[in-house]
mmCIF file of C-alpha atoms and ligand atoms in Angstrom:
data_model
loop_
_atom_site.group_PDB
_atom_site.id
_atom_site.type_symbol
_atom_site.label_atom_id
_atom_site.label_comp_id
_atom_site.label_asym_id
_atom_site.label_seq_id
_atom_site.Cartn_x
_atom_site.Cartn_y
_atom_site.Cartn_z
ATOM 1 C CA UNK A 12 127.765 87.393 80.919
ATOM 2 C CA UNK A 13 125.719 88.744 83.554
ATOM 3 C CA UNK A 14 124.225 91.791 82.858
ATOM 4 C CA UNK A 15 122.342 92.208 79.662
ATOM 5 C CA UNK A 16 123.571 95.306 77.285
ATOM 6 C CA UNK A 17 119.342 96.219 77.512
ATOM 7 C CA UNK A 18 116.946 95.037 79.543
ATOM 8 C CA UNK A 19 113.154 94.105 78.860
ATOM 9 C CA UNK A 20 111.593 95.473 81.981
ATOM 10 C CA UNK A 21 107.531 94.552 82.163
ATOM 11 C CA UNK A 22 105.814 96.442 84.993
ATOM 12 C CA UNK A 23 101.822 95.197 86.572
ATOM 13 C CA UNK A 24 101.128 98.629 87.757
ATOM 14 C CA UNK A 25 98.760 97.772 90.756
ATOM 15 C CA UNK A 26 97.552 99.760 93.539
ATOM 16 C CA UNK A 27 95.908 102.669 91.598
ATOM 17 C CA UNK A 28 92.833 102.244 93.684
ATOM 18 C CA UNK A 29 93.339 101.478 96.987
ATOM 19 C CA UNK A 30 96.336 104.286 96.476
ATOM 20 C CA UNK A 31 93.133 106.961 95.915
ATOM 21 C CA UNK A 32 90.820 105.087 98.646
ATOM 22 C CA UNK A 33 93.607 105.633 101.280
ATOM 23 C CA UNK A 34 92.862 109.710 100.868
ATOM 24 C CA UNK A 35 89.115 109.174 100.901
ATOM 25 C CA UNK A 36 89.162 109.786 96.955
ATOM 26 C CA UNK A 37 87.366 107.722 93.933
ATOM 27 C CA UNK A 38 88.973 105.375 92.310
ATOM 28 C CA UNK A 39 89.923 107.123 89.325
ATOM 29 C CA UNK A 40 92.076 109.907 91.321
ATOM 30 C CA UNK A 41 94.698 107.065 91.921
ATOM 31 C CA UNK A 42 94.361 105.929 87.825
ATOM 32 C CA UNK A 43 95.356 109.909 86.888
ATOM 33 C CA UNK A 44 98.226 109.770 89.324
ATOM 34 C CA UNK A 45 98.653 106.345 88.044
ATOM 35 C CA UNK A 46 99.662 108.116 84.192
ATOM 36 C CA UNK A 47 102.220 110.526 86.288
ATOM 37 C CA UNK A 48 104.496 107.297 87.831
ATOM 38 C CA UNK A 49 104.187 106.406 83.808
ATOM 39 C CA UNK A 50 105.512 109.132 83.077
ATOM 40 C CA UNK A 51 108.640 108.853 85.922
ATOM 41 C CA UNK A 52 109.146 105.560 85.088
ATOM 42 C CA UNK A 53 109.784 106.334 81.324
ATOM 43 C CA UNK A 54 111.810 109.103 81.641
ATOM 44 C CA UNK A 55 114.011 107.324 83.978
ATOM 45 C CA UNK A 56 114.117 104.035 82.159
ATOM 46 C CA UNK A 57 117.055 104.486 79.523
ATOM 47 C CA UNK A 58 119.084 105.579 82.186
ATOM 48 C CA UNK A 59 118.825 102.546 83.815
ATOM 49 C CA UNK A 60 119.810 100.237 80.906
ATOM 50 C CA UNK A 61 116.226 99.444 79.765
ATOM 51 C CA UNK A 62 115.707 99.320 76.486
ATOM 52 C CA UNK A 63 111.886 97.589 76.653
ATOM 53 C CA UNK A 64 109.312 98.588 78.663
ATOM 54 C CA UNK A 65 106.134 96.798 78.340
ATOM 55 C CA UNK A 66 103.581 98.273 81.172
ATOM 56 C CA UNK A 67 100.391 96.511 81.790
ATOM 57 C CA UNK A 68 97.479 99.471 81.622
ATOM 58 C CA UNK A 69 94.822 97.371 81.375
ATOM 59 C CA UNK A 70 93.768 93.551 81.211
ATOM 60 C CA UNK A 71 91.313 91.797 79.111
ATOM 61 C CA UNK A 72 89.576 90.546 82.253
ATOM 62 C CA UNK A 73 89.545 94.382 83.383
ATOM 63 C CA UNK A 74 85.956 95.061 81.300
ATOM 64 C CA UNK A 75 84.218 93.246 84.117
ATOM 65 C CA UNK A 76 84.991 96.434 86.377
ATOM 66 C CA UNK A 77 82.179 99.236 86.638
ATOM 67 C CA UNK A 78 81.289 100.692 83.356
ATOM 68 C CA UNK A 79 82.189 104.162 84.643
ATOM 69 C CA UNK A 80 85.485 102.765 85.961
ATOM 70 C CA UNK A 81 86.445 101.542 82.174
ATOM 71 C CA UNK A 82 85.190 104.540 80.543
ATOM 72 C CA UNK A 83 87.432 106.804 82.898
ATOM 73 C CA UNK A 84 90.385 104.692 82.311
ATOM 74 C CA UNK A 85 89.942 104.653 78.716
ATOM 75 C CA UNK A 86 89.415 108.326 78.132
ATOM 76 C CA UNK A 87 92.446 108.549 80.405
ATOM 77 C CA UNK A 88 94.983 106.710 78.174
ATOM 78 C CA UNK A 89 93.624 108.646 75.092
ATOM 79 C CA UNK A 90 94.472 111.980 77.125
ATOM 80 C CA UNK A 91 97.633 110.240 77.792
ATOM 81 C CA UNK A 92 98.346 109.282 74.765
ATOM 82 C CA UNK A 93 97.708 113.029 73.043
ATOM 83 C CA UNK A 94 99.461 114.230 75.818
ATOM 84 C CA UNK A 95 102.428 112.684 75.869
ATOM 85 C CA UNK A 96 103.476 111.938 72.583
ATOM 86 C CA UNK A 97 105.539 115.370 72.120
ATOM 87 C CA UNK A 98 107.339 114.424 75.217
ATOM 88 C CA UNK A 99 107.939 110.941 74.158
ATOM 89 C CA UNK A 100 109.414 111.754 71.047
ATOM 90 C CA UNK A 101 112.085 114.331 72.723
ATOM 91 C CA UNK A 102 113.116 111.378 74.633
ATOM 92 C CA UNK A 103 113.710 109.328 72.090
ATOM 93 C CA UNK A 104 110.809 106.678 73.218
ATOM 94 C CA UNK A 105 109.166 104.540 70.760
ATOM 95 C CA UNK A 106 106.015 103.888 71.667
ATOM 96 C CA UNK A 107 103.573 100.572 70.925
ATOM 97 C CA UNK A 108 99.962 99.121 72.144
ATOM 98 C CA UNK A 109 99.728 95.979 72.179
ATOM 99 C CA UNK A 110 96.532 93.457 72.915
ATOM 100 C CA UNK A 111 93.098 93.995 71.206
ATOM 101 C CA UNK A 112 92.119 96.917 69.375
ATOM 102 C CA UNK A 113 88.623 95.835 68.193
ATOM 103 C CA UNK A 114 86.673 96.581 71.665
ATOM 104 C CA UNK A 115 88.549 100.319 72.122
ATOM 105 C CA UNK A 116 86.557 103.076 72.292
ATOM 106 C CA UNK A 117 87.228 105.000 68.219
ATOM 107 C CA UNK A 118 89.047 108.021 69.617
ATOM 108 C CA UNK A 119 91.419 106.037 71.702
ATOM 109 C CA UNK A 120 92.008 103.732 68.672
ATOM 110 C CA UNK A 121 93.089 106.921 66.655
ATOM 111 C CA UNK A 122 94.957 108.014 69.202
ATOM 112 C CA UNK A 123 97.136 105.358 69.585
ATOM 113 C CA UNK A 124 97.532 104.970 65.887
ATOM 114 C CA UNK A 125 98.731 108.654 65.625
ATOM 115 C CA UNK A 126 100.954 108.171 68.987
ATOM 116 C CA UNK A 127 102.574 104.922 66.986
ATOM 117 C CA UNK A 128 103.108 106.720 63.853
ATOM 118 C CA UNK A 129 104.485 109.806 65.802
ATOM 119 C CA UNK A 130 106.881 107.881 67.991
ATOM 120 C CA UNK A 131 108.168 105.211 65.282
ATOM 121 C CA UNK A 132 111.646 106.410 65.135
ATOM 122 C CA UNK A 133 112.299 106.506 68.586
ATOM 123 C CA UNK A 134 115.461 104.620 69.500
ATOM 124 C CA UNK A 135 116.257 104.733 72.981
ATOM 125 C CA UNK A 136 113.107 102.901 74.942
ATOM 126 C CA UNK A 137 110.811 100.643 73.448
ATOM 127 C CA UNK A 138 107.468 101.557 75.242
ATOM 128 C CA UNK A 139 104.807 98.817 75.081
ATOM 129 C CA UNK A 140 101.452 99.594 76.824
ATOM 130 C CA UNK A 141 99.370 96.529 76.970
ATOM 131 C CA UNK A 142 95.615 97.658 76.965
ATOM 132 C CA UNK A 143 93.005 94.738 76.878
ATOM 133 C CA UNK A 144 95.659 92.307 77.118
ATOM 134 C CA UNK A 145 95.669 88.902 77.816
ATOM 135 C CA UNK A 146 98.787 86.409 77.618
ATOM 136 C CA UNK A 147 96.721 83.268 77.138
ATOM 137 C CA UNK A 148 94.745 84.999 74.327
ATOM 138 C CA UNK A 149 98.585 86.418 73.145
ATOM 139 C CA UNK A 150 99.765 83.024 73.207
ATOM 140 C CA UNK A 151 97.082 81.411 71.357
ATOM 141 C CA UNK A 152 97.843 83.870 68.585
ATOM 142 C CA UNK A 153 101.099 83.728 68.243
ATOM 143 C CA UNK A 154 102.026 87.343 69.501
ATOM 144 C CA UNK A 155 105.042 86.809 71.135
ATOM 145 C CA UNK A 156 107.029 89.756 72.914
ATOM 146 C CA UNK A 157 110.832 89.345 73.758
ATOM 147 C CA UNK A 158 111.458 87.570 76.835
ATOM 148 C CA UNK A 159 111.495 89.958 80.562
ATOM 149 C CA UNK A 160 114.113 89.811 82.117
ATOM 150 C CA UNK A 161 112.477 91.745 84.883
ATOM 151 C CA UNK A 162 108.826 91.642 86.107
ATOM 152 C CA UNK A 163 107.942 93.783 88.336
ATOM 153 C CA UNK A 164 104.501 94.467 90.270
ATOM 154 C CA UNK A 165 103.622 97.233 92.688
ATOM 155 C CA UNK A 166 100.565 97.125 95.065
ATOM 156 C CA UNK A 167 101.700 94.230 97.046
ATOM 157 C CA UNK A 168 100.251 91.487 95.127
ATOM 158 C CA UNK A 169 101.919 88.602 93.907
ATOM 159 C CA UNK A 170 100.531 87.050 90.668
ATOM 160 C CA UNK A 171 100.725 87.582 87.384
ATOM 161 C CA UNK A 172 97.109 87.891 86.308
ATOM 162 C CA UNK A 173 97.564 87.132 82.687
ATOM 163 C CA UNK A 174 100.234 89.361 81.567
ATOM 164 C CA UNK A 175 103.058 87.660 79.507
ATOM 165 C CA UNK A 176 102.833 84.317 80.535
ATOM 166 C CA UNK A 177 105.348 83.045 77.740
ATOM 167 C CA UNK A 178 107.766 85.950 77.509
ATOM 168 C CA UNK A 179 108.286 85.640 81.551
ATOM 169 C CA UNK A 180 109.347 81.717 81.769
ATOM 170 C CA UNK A 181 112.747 83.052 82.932
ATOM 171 C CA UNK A 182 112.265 86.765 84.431
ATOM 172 C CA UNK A 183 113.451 87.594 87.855
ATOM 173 C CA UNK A 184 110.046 88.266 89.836
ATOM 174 C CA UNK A 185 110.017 91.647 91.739
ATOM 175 C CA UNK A 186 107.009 92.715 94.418
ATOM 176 C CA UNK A 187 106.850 95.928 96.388
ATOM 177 C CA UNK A 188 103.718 97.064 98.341
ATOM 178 C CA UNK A 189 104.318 100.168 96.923
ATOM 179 C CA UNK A 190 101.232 101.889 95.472
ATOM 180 C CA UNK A 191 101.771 102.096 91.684
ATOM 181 C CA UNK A 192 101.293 106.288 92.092
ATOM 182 C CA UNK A 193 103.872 105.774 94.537
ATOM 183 C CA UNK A 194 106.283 104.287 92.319
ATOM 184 C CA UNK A 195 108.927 106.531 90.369
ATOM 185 C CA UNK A 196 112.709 106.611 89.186
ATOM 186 C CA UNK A 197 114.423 105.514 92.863
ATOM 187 C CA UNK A 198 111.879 102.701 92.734
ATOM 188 C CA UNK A 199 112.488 101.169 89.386
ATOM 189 C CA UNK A 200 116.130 101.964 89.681
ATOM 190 C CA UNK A 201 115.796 99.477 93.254
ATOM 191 C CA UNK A 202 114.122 96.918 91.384
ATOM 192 C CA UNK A 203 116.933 96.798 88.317
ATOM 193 C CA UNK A 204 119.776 96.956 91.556
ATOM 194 C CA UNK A 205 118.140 93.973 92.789
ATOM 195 C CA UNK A 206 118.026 92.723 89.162
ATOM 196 C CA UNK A 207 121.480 92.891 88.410
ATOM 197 C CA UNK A 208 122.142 91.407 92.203
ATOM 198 C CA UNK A 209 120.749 87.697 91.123
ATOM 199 C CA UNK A 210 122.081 84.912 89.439
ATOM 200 C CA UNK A 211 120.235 83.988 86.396
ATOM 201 C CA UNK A 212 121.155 80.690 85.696
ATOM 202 C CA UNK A 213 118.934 79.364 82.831
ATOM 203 C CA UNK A 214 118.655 76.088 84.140
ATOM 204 C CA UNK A 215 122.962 75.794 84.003
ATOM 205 C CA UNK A 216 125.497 75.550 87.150
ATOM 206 C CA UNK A 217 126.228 78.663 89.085
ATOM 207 C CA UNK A 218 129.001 80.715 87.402
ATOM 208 C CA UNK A 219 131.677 79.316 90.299
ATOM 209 C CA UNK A 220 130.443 75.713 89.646
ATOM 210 C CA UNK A 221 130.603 75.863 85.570
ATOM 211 C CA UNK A 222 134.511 75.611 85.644
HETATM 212 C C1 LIG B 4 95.806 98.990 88.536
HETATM 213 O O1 LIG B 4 95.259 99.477 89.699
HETATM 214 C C2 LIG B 4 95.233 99.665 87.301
HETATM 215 C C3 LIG B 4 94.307 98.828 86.545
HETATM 216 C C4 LIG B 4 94.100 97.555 86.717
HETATM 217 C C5 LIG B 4 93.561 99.475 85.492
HETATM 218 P P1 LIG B 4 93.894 98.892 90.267
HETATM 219 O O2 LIG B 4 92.779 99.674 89.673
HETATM 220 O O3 LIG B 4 93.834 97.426 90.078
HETATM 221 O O4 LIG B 4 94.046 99.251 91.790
HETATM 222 P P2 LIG B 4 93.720 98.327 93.031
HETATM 223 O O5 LIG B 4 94.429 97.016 92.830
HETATM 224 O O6 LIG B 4 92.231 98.165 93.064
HETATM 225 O O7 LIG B 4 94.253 99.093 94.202
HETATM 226 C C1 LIG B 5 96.323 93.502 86.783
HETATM 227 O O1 LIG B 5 95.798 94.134 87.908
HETATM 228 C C2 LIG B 5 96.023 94.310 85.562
HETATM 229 C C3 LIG B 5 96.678 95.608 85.489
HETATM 230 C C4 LIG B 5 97.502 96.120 86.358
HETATM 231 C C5 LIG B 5 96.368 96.384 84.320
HETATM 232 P P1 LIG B 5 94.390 93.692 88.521
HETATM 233 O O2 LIG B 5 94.170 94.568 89.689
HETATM 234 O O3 LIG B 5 93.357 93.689 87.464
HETATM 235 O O4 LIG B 5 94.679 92.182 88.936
HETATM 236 P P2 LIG B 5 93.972 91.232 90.002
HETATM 237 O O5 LIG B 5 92.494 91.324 89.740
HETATM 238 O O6 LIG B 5 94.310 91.760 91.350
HETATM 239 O O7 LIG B 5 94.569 89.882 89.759
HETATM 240 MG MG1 LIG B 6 94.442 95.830 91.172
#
């Protein structure tokens, strides 16, 4: 078997900022269009075999950024949240937080629990937004996600940064430069092509050598 029935896609959307500083614009301009390649990326996602999507929103070690910086971005996924949930539903896409509720601002915290409770029946994408999340903190606590089979990061980075540490000890690793507000369905549908192009071998023999 080579090609998984669904895939667990997990996606380090990086780039939001340097995407808005480009066209002379704050910071937080490239985090709104940030929520629209979300939103492109979801809708395209089934399509494309995926039945997880865990996106990485923001990261524990995020709060050291500007207070104004973290207050945009949280108001942000609350207005994403409330938003998006009709839409979400008509598409069939379940959708979860995970990481650490406890330092949330209260009306994002409601608004993901109504967004859960909304979405709960959705069968066709499991959406997980990870929003002050850490793997090593994860770990420590047992909260275990299924295993990636595809990471992905945009922005032209190449680390990992403390997002799923565990579930990615086998995922195929995929980097673009692309600016995460760049990114969108001919992107993520490159990055599963490339995907289904390698040979996952598990720590086995190639497929010709296995007899
Ligand atoms: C990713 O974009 C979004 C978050 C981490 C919240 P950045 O904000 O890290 O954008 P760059 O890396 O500075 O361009
Ligand atoms: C990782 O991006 C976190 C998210 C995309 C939410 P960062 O921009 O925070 O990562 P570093 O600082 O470049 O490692
Ligand atoms: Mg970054």
């Amino acid at each position: 078997m080579s090609q998984s029935p669904s895939l667990h896609v997990a996606i380090v959307m990086d780039g939001n900022g340097r995407w808005a500083a480009r066209r002379g614009r704050p910071r937080t301009a490239g985090h709104r269009a940030g929520a629209e390649a979300v939103r492109r990326v979801v809708e395209a996602a089934p399509g494309l075999g995926i039945g997880g999507l865990t996106l990485f929103a923001f990261s524990a070690d995020n709060w050291s950024r500007p207070p104004a910086e973290v207050a945009a971005l949280m108001r942000l996924f609350a207005r994403y949240l409330r938003s998006e949930t009709a839409r979400l539903r008509e598409h069939g896409v379940r959708l979860e937080l995970v990481g650490r509720r406890d330092r949330l601002p209260a009306p994002l915290v409601t608004a993901i629990a109504a967004a859960e409770h909304a979405t709960a029946a959705g069968g066709a994408l499991h959406l997980r937004l990870a929003v002050d999340y850490s793997a090593r903190a994860a770990i420590r606590a047992g909260r275990i996600l299924p295993d990636v089979d595809l990471l992905i990061r945009t922005g032209g980075e190449q680390r990992l940064s403390d997002f799923l540490l565990w579930e990615c000890a086998y995922a195929e690793l995929y980097f673009t430069d692309t600016m995460w507000p760049d990114f969108g369905a001919a992107d993520v549908a490159a990055a599963v092509a490339e995907f289904h192009s390698r040979e996952r071998r598990f720590g086995g023999l190639p497929d010709a050598a296995a007899g």
